[in-house]
PDB file of C-alpha atoms in Angstrom:
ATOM      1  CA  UNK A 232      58.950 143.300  93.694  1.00 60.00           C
ATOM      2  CA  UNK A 233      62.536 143.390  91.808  1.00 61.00           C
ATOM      3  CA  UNK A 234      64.246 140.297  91.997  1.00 62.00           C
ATOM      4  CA  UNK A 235      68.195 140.694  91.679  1.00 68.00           C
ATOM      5  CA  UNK A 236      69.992 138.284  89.883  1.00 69.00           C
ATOM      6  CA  UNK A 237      73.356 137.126  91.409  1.00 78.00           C
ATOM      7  CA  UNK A 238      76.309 135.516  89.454  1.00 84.00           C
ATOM      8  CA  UNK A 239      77.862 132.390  91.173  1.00 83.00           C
ATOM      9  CA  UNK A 240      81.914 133.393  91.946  1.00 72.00           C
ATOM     10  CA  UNK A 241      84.227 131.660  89.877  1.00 72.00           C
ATOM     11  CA  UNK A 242      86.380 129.151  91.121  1.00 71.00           C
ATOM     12  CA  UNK A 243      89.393 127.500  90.342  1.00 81.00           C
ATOM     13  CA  UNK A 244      91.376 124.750  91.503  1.00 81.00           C
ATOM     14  CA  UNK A 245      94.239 126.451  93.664  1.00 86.00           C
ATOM     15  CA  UNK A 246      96.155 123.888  95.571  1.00 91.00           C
ATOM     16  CA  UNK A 247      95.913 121.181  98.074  1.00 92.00           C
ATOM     17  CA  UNK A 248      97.842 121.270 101.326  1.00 93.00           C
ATOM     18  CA  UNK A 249      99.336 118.088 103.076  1.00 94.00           C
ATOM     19  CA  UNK A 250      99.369 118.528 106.889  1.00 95.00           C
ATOM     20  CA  UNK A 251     102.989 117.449 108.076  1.00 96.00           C
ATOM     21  CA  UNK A 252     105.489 117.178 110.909  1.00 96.00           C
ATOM     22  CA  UNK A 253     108.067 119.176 109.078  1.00 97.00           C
ATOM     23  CA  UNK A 254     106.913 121.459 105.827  1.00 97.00           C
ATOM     24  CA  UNK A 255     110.539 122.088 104.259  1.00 98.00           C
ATOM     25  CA  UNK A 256     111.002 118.373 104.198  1.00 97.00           C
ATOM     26  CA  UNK A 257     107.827 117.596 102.632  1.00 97.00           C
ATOM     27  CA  UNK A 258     107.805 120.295 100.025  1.00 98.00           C
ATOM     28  CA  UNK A 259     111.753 119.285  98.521  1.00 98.00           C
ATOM     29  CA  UNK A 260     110.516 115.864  98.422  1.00 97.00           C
ATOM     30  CA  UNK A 261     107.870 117.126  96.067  1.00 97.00           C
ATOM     31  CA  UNK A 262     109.257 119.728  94.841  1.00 97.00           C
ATOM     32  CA  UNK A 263     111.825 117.510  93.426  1.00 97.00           C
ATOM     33  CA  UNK A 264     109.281 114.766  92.130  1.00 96.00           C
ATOM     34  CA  UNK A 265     107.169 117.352  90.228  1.00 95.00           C
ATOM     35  CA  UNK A 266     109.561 119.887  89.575  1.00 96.00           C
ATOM     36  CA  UNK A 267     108.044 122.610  91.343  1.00 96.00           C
ATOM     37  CA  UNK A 268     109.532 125.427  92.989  1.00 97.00           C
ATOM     38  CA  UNK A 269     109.297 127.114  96.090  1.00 97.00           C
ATOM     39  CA  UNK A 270     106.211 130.251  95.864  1.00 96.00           C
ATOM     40  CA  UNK A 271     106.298 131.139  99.772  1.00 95.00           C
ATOM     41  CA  UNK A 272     107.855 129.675 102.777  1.00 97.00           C
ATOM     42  CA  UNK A 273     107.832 130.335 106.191  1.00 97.00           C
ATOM     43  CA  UNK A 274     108.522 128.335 109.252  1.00 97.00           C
ATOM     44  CA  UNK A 275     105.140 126.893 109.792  1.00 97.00           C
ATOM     45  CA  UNK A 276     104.277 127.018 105.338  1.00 96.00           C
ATOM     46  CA  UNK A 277     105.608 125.853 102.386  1.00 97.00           C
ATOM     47  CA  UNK A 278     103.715 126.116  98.803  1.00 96.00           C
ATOM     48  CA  UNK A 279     105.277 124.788  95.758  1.00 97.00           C
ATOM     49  CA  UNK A 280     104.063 126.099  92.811  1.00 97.00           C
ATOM     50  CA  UNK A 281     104.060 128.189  89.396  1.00 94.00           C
ATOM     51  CA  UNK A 282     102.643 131.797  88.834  1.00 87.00           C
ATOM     52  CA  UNK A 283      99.075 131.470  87.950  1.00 87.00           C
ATOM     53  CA  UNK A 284      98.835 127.614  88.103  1.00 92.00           C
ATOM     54  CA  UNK A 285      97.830 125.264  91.166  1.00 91.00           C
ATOM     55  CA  UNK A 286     100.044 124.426  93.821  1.00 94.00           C
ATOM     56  CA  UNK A 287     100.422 122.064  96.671  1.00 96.00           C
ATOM     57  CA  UNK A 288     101.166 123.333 100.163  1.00 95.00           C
ATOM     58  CA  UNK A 289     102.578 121.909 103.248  1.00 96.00           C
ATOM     59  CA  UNK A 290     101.583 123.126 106.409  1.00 96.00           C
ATOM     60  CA  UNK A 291     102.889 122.162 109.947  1.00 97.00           C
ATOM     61  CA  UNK A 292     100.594 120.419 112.548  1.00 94.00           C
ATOM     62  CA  UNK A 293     102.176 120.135 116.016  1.00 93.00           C
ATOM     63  CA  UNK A 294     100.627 117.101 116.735  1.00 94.00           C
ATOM     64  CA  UNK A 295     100.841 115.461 113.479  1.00 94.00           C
ATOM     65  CA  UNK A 296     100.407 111.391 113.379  1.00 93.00           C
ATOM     66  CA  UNK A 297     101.726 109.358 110.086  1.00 91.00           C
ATOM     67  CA  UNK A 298      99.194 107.967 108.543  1.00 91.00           C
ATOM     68  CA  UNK A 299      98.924 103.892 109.215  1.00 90.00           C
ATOM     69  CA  UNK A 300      97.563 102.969 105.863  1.00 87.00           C
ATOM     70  CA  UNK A 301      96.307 100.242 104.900  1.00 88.00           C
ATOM     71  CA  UNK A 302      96.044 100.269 109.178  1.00 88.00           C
ATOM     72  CA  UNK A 303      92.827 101.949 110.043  1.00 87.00           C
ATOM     73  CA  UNK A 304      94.443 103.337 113.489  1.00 89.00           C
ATOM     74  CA  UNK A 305      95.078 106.234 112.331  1.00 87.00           C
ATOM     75  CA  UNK A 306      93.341 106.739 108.506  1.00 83.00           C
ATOM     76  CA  UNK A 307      95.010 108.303 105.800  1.00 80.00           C
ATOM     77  CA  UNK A 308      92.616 111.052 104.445  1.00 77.00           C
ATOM     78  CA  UNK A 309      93.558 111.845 100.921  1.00 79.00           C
ATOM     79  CA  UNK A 310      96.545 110.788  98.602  1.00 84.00           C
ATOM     80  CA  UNK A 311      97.751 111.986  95.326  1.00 90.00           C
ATOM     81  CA  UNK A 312      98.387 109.732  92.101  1.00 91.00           C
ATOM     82  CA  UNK A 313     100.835 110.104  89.785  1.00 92.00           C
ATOM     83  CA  UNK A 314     101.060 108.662  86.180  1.00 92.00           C
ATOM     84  CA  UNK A 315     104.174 108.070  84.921  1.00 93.00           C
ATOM     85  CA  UNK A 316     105.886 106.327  81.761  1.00 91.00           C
ATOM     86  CA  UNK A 317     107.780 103.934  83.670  1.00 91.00           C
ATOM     87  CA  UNK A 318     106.577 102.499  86.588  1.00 93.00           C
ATOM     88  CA  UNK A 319     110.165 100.300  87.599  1.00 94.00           C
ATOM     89  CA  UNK A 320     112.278 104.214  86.842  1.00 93.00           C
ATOM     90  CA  UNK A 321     109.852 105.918  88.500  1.00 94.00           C
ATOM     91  CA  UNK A 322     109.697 103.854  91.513  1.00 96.00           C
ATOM     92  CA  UNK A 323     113.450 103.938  92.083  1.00 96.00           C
ATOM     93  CA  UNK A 324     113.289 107.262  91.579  1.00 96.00           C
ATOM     94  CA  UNK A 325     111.298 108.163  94.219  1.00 96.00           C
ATOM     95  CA  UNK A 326     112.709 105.859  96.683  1.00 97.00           C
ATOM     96  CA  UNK A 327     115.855 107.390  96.214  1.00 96.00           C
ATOM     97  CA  UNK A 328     114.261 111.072  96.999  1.00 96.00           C
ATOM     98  CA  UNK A 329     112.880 109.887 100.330  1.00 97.00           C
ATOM     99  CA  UNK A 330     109.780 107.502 100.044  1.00 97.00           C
ATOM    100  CA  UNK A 331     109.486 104.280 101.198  1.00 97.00           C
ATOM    101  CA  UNK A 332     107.591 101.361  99.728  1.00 97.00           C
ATOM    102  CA  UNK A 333     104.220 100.410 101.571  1.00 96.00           C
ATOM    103  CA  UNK A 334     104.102  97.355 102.559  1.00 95.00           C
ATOM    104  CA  UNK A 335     100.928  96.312 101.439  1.00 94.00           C
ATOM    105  CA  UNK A 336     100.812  96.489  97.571  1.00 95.00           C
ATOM    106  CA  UNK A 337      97.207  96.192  96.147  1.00 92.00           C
ATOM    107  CA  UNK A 338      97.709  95.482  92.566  1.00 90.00           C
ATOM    108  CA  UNK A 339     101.743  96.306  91.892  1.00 93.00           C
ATOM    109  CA  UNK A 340     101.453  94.995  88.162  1.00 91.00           C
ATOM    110  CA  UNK A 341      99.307  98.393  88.038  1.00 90.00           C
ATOM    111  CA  UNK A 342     100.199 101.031  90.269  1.00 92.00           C
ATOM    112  CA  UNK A 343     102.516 100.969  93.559  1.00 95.00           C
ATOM    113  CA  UNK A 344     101.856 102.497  96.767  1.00 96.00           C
ATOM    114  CA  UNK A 345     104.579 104.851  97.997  1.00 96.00           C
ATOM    115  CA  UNK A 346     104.707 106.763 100.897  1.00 96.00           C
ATOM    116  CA  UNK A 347     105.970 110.186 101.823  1.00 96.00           C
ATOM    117  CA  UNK A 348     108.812 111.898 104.257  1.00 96.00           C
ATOM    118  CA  UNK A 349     105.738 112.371 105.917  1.00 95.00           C
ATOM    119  CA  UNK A 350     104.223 108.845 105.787  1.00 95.00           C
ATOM    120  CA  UNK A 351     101.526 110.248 103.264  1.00 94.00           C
ATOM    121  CA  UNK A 352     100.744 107.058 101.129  1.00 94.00           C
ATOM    122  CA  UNK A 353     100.241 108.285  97.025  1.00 93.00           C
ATOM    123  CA  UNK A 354      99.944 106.018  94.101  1.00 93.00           C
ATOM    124  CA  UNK A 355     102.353 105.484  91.017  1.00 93.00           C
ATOM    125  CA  UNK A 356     100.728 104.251  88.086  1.00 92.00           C
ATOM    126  CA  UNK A 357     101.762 103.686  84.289  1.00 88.00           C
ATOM    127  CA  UNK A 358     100.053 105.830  81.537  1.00 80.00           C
ATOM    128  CA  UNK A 359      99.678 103.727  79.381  1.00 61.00           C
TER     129      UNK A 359
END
């Protein structure tokens, strides 16, 4: 009996999409953090992103509730970190695109805990 030998696919690290109350807000508050521009865009969809290289996407969700971190109400369910040279520039940076400060800081002599347009909570932390 001939056995047949399959390859696994390949896969690749594409993107990861934040669900959200209003995508065009979302993605120019990233898009201006990371310097990413706008791949597609519709009403409902926006991806940020480079030819060729991973993305992040922001889709609409009728019903969306803000996060309540560090509230377990209603759960965050992912966040993104960033690392940055300068955690006091980076902070006021970001505030001044849009985020707000959570309240609760875990360690902020290491990293801070931001949160989105969206109420997404994320992490800033130095490189170093």
């Amino acid at each position: 009996m001939p056995t047949e030998t399959t390859s696994a696919p390949a896969f690749r690290y594409a993107a990861v999409t934040f669900d959200c109350p209003d995508p065009a807000v979302l993605a120019r508050f990233y898009g201006e953090v990371l310097g990413l521009p706008v791949a597609f865009s519709s009403d409902d969809f926006v991806m940020l992103g480079e030819q060729g290289s991973p993305g992040l996407g922001f889709n609409r969700l009728a019903d969306y509730r803000r996060p309540t971190w560090p509230d377990p109400a209603q759960e965050k369910q992912a966040h993104i970190d960033f690392g940055v040279d300068d955690l006091e520039a980076a902070e006021a940076r970001l505030l001044a695109l849009g985020a707000t400060k959570a309240e609760f800081q875990p360690e902020p002599d290491r990293w801070r805990v931001l949160l989105d347009p969206a109420g997404h909570p994320f992490c800033v932390s130095n490189l170093t």
